[in-house]
PDB file of C-alpha atoms in Angstrom:
ATOM      1  CA  MET T  10      20.351  -8.671  43.329  1.00 79.00           C
ATOM      2  CA  LYS T  11      20.624  -4.996  42.569  1.00 82.00           C
ATOM      3  CA  LYS T  12      23.289  -5.605  40.057  1.00 82.00           C
ATOM      4  CA  VAL T  13      21.251  -8.274  38.261  1.00 81.00           C
ATOM      5  CA  ILE T  14      18.367  -5.917  37.871  1.00 84.00           C
ATOM      6  CA  ILE T  15      20.571  -3.149  36.679  1.00 83.00           C
ATOM      7  CA  ALA T  16      22.087  -5.511  34.178  1.00 80.00           C
ATOM      8  CA  LEU T  17      18.651  -6.712  32.954  1.00 84.00           C
ATOM      9  CA  VAL T  18      17.369  -3.194  32.552  1.00 82.00           C
ATOM     10  CA  LEU T  19      20.551  -2.266  30.590  1.00 83.00           C
ATOM     11  CA  ILE T  20      20.070  -5.372  28.372  1.00 86.00           C
ATOM     12  CA  LEU T  21      16.397  -4.527  27.844  1.00 86.00           C
ATOM     13  CA  SER T  22      17.302  -0.971  26.933  1.00 84.00           C
ATOM     14  CA  VAL T  23      19.807  -2.115  24.370  1.00 82.00           C
ATOM     15  CA  PHE T  24      17.241  -4.437  22.665  1.00 82.00           C
ATOM     16  CA  ILE T  25      14.509  -1.575  22.753  1.00 87.00           C
ATOM     17  CA  VAL T  26      16.911   0.975  21.180  1.00 82.00           C
ATOM     18  CA  GLY T  27      18.083  -1.607  18.659  1.00 80.00           C
ATOM     19  CA  GLY T  28      14.575  -2.551  17.740  1.00 80.00           C
ATOM     20  CA  ILE T  29      13.614   1.105  17.165  1.00 80.00           C
ATOM     21  CA  TYR T  30      16.653   1.696  15.015  1.00 76.00           C
ATOM     22  CA  ILE T  31      15.873  -1.467  12.797  1.00 79.00           C
ATOM     23  CA  TYR T  32      12.196  -0.357  12.421  1.00 75.00           C
ATOM     24  CA  GLN T  33      13.260   3.170  11.335  1.00 74.00           C
ATOM     25  CA  SER T  34      15.848   1.863   8.920  1.00 72.00           C
ATOM     26  CA  ALA T  35      13.393  -0.581   7.359  1.00 69.00           C
ATOM     27  CA  ASN T  36      10.824   2.195   6.821  1.00 67.00           C
ATOM     28  CA  ALA T  37      13.163   4.825   5.655  1.00 76.00           C
ATOM     29  CA  SER T  38      12.876   4.212   1.984  1.00 84.00           C
ATOM     30  CA  TYR T  39       9.100   3.940   2.252  1.00 84.00           C
ATOM     31  CA  ALA T  40       8.971   7.250   4.026  1.00 87.00           C
ATOM     32  CA  GLN T  41      11.378   8.891   1.501  1.00 91.00           C
ATOM     33  CA  ALA T  42       9.388   7.714  -1.445  1.00 90.00           C
ATOM     34  CA  GLU T  43       6.116   8.987  -0.007  1.00 92.00           C
ATOM     35  CA  GLN T  44       7.722  12.443   0.743  1.00 94.00           C
ATOM     36  CA  GLU T  45       9.224  12.696  -2.689  1.00 94.00           C
ATOM     37  CA  THR T  46       6.042  11.566  -4.490  1.00 94.00           C
ATOM     38  CA  VAL T  47       3.781  13.950  -2.575  1.00 95.00           C
ATOM     39  CA  ALA T  48       6.306  16.883  -3.373  1.00 95.00           C
ATOM     40  CA  PHE T  49       6.437  15.850  -6.939  1.00 95.00           C
ATOM     41  CA  LEU T  50       2.557  15.794  -7.146  1.00 95.00           C
ATOM     42  CA  LYS T  51       2.089  19.082  -5.460  1.00 95.00           C
ATOM     43  CA  GLU T  52       4.288  20.685  -7.997  1.00 94.00           C
ATOM     44  CA  ARG T  53       2.700  19.286 -11.045  1.00 93.00           C
ATOM     45  CA  THR T  54      -1.052  18.630 -10.094  1.00 94.00           C
ATOM     46  CA  ASP T  55      -3.791  20.131  -7.964  1.00 93.00           C
ATOM     47  CA  LEU T  56      -3.046  17.881  -4.961  1.00 95.00           C
ATOM     48  CA  LYS T  57      -3.635  19.772  -1.651  1.00 94.00           C
ATOM     49  CA  ASP T  58      -4.174  17.083   1.187  1.00 95.00           C
ATOM     50  CA  VAL T  59      -2.873  13.587   1.384  1.00 95.00           C
ATOM     51  CA  ASP T  60      -4.974  10.631   2.842  1.00 95.00           C
ATOM     52  CA  GLU T  61      -3.080   7.529   1.660  1.00 95.00           C
ATOM     53  CA  PHE T  62       0.070   6.487  -0.011  1.00 96.00           C
ATOM     54  CA  TYR T  63       0.592   3.073  -1.870  1.00 96.00           C
ATOM     55  CA  TRP T  64       3.670   1.538  -3.336  1.00 95.00           C
ATOM     56  CA  TYR T  65       3.028  -1.080  -5.988  1.00 95.00           C
ATOM     57  CA  ASN T  66       5.859  -3.111  -7.525  1.00 91.00           C
ATOM     58  CA  SER T  67       5.214  -5.527 -10.456  1.00 87.00           C
ATOM     59  CA  GLU T  68       5.783  -4.865 -14.133  1.00 82.00           C
ATOM     60  CA  ALA T  69       6.815  -1.436 -13.007  1.00 87.00           C
ATOM     61  CA  THR T  70       6.881   0.528  -9.839  1.00 93.00           C
ATOM     62  CA  ILE T  71       3.905   2.772  -9.255  1.00 95.00           C
ATOM     63  CA  PHE T  72       3.468   5.205  -6.362  1.00 96.00           C
ATOM     64  CA  THR T  73      -0.221   6.293  -5.703  1.00 96.00           C
ATOM     65  CA  VAL T  74      -1.445   9.055  -3.467  1.00 96.00           C
ATOM     66  CA  LYS T  75      -5.089   9.319  -2.434  1.00 96.00           C
ATOM     67  CA  GLY T  76      -5.864  12.921  -1.603  1.00 96.00           C
ATOM     68  CA  SER T  77      -7.976  15.964  -2.300  1.00 95.00           C
ATOM     69  CA  ASN T  78      -7.491  18.912  -4.522  1.00 92.00           C
ATOM     70  CA  GLU T  79      -8.325  22.659  -3.955  1.00 89.00           C
ATOM     71  CA  SER T  80     -12.072  21.959  -4.544  1.00 91.00           C
ATOM     72  CA  ALA T  81     -12.044  19.181  -1.898  1.00 92.00           C
ATOM     73  CA  GLU T  82     -12.603  16.514  -4.569  1.00 94.00           C
ATOM     74  CA  GLU T  83     -11.008  13.082  -3.636  1.00 96.00           C
ATOM     75  CA  LYS T  84      -8.545  11.813  -6.293  1.00 95.00           C
ATOM     76  CA  TYR T  85      -6.085   9.099  -6.877  1.00 96.00           C
ATOM     77  CA  TYR T  86      -2.865  10.175  -8.286  1.00 96.00           C
ATOM     78  CA  LEU T  87      -0.769   7.329  -9.819  1.00 96.00           C
ATOM     79  CA  VAL T  88       2.860   8.050 -10.604  1.00 96.00           C
ATOM     80  CA  LYS T  89       4.881   5.822 -12.919  1.00 93.00           C
ATOM     81  CA  THR T  90       8.457   5.946 -11.510  1.00 89.00           C
ATOM     82  CA  ASP T  91       9.968   5.202 -15.029  1.00 88.00           C
ATOM     83  CA  GLY T  92       9.440   8.758 -16.610  1.00 87.00           C
ATOM     84  CA  GLY T  93       7.269  10.386 -13.917  1.00 87.00           C
ATOM     85  CA  THR T  94       3.886  10.142 -15.832  1.00 92.00           C
ATOM     86  CA  VAL T  95       0.971  11.102 -13.572  1.00 94.00           C
ATOM     87  CA  ILE T  96      -2.455   9.437 -14.116  1.00 94.00           C
ATOM     88  CA  MET T  97      -5.374  10.937 -12.109  1.00 95.00           C
ATOM     89  CA  PHE T  98      -8.830   9.330 -11.190  1.00 94.00           C
ATOM     90  CA  ASP T  99     -11.876  10.611  -9.306  1.00 94.00           C
ATOM     91  CA  ALA T 100     -11.915   8.532  -6.112  1.00 94.00           C
ATOM     92  CA  ALA T 101     -15.740   8.714  -6.157  1.00 93.00           C
ATOM     93  CA  ASP T 102     -15.793   6.739  -9.489  1.00 94.00           C
ATOM     94  CA  MET T 103     -13.409   4.106  -8.193  1.00 95.00           C
ATOM     95  CA  VAL T 104     -13.663   0.996  -6.009  1.00 95.00           C
ATOM     96  CA  THR T 105     -12.619   1.851  -2.400  1.00 95.00           C
ATOM     97  CA  GLU T 106      -9.954   0.003  -0.458  1.00 96.00           C
ATOM     98  CA  GLN T 107     -12.761  -1.299   1.854  1.00 96.00           C
ATOM     99  CA  GLU T 108     -14.750  -2.567  -1.126  1.00 96.00           C
ATOM    100  CA  ALA T 109     -11.602  -4.317  -2.639  1.00 96.00           C
ATOM    101  CA  ARG T 110     -10.981  -5.991   0.825  1.00 96.00           C
ATOM    102  CA  ARG T 111     -14.617  -7.060   1.131  1.00 96.00           C
ATOM    103  CA  LYS T 112     -14.588  -8.605  -2.404  1.00 96.00           C
ATOM    104  CA  THR T 113     -11.302 -10.440  -1.551  1.00 96.00           C
ATOM    105  CA  ASN T 114     -12.945 -11.854   1.557  1.00 95.00           C
ATOM    106  CA  GLU T 115     -16.045 -13.061  -0.363  1.00 95.00           C
ATOM    107  CA  ALA T 116     -14.135 -14.604  -3.245  1.00 94.00           C
ATOM    108  CA  ARG T 117     -10.988 -16.180  -1.428  1.00 93.00           C
ATOM    109  CA  SER T 118     -12.169 -16.478   2.304  1.00 91.00           C
ATOM    110  CA  PRO T 119      -8.617 -15.601   3.488  1.00 94.00           C
ATOM    111  CA  LYS T 120      -7.297 -16.123   7.052  1.00 94.00           C
ATOM    112  CA  ARG T 121      -5.965 -12.605   7.070  1.00 95.00           C
ATOM    113  CA  ILE T 122      -5.739  -9.688   4.615  1.00 96.00           C
ATOM    114  CA  LEU T 123      -2.343  -8.231   4.848  1.00 96.00           C
ATOM    115  CA  ASN T 124      -2.603  -5.068   2.659  1.00 95.00           C
ATOM    116  CA  ALA T 125      -4.175  -3.550  -0.528  1.00 96.00           C
ATOM    117  CA  LYS T 126      -2.449  -1.373  -2.931  1.00 96.00           C
ATOM    118  CA  ILE T 127      -3.160   0.467  -6.122  1.00 96.00           C
ATOM    119  CA  GLY T 128      -1.054  -0.237  -9.241  1.00 93.00           C
ATOM    120  CA  LEU T 129      -1.239  -0.712 -13.028  1.00 93.00           C
ATOM    121  CA  MET T 130      -1.416  -4.001 -14.848  1.00 91.00           C
ATOM    122  CA  GLU T 131      -1.040  -3.520 -18.553  1.00 88.00           C
ATOM    123  CA  GLU T 132      -2.250  -0.029 -18.206  1.00 88.00           C
ATOM    124  CA  THR T 133      -5.364  -1.056 -16.242  1.00 93.00           C
ATOM    125  CA  PRO T 134      -5.636   0.524 -12.735  1.00 95.00           C
ATOM    126  CA  ILE T 135      -6.007  -2.180 -10.180  1.00 96.00           C
ATOM    127  CA  TRP T 136      -6.432  -2.978  -6.560  1.00 97.00           C
ATOM    128  CA  GLU T 137      -4.008  -5.816  -5.437  1.00 97.00           C
ATOM    129  CA  VAL T 138      -5.026  -7.276  -2.162  1.00 97.00           C
ATOM    130  CA  THR T 139      -2.368  -9.532  -0.439  1.00 96.00           C
ATOM    131  CA  TYR T 140      -3.646 -12.138   2.047  1.00 96.00           C
ATOM    132  CA  LYS T 141      -2.696 -15.270   3.890  1.00 95.00           C
ATOM    133  CA  ASN T 142      -4.837 -18.276   3.198  1.00 93.00           C
ATOM    134  CA  GLU T 143      -5.927 -20.981   5.586  1.00 91.00           C
ATOM    135  CA  HIS T 144      -2.488 -22.739   5.207  1.00 91.00           C
ATOM    136  CA  ASP T 145      -0.482 -19.539   5.867  1.00 92.00           C
ATOM    137  CA  ARG T 146       0.415 -19.324   2.170  1.00 94.00           C
ATOM    138  CA  LEU T 147       0.550 -16.029   0.569  1.00 96.00           C
ATOM    139  CA  GLY T 148      -2.117 -15.055  -2.143  1.00 95.00           C
ATOM    140  CA  TYR T 149      -2.989 -11.996  -4.319  1.00 96.00           C
ATOM    141  CA  TYR T 150      -6.440 -11.112  -5.387  1.00 96.00           C
ATOM    142  CA  ILE T 151      -6.375  -8.395  -8.171  1.00 96.00           C
ATOM    143  CA  ILE T 152      -9.493  -6.504  -9.281  1.00 96.00           C
ATOM    144  CA  ASP T 153     -10.129  -3.581 -11.633  1.00 96.00           C
ATOM    145  CA  LEU T 154      -9.963  -0.222  -9.779  1.00 96.00           C
ATOM    146  CA  LYS T 155     -12.694   1.219 -11.938  1.00 95.00           C
ATOM    147  CA  THR T 156     -15.222  -1.675 -12.212  1.00 94.00           C
ATOM    148  CA  GLY T 157     -14.387  -3.923  -9.207  1.00 93.00           C
ATOM    149  CA  GLU T 158     -14.242  -6.900 -11.520  1.00 95.00           C
ATOM    150  CA  TRP T 159     -11.922  -9.795 -10.815  1.00 95.00           C
ATOM    151  CA  ILE T 160      -8.817  -9.759 -13.038  1.00 95.00           C
ATOM    152  CA  ARG T 161      -6.583 -12.412 -11.548  1.00 93.00           C
ATOM    153  CA  SER T 162      -5.672 -14.450  -8.581  1.00 92.00           C
ATOM    154  CA  VAL T 163      -2.391 -15.963  -7.376  1.00 90.00           C
ATOM    155  CA  ASP T 164      -2.520 -18.491  -4.620  1.00 87.00           C
ATOM    156  CA  ASN T 165      -0.303 -20.611  -2.386  1.00 81.00           C
ATOM    157  CA  ILE T 166       2.947 -18.605  -2.821  1.00 80.00           C
TER     158      ILE T 166
END
């Protein structure tokens, strides 16, 4: 009986260590992108403290950092990966992530919201909210970051 328990503990340990390794490997590129984007922005802008990081892929890849500057003003810093162009917005003038999620709930009544991220659609800053509908199908609800107005929905993917 003792050998069975030891064998089970060893097998369980291997699964736990393997799971941790897989998780870290999967998140390595995200962590690296965040680290490099923050360093890039601290060199070129007034970014001081970081609150959130968003990775958006569509027409182009956009990395966004929500943070504060030396004057403690909350800002969004959008970085276009093709060329390194930085676009800044005052967070106080933009729709919050919570508001974007609330608007998605009201408009689409999703089963579950998966995430929300900031990006650019034809040079318009947007919130892209990803959700699962009542049939467990993927959907996107896209609103204007500045006005909160609906731009586009994609359902049943």
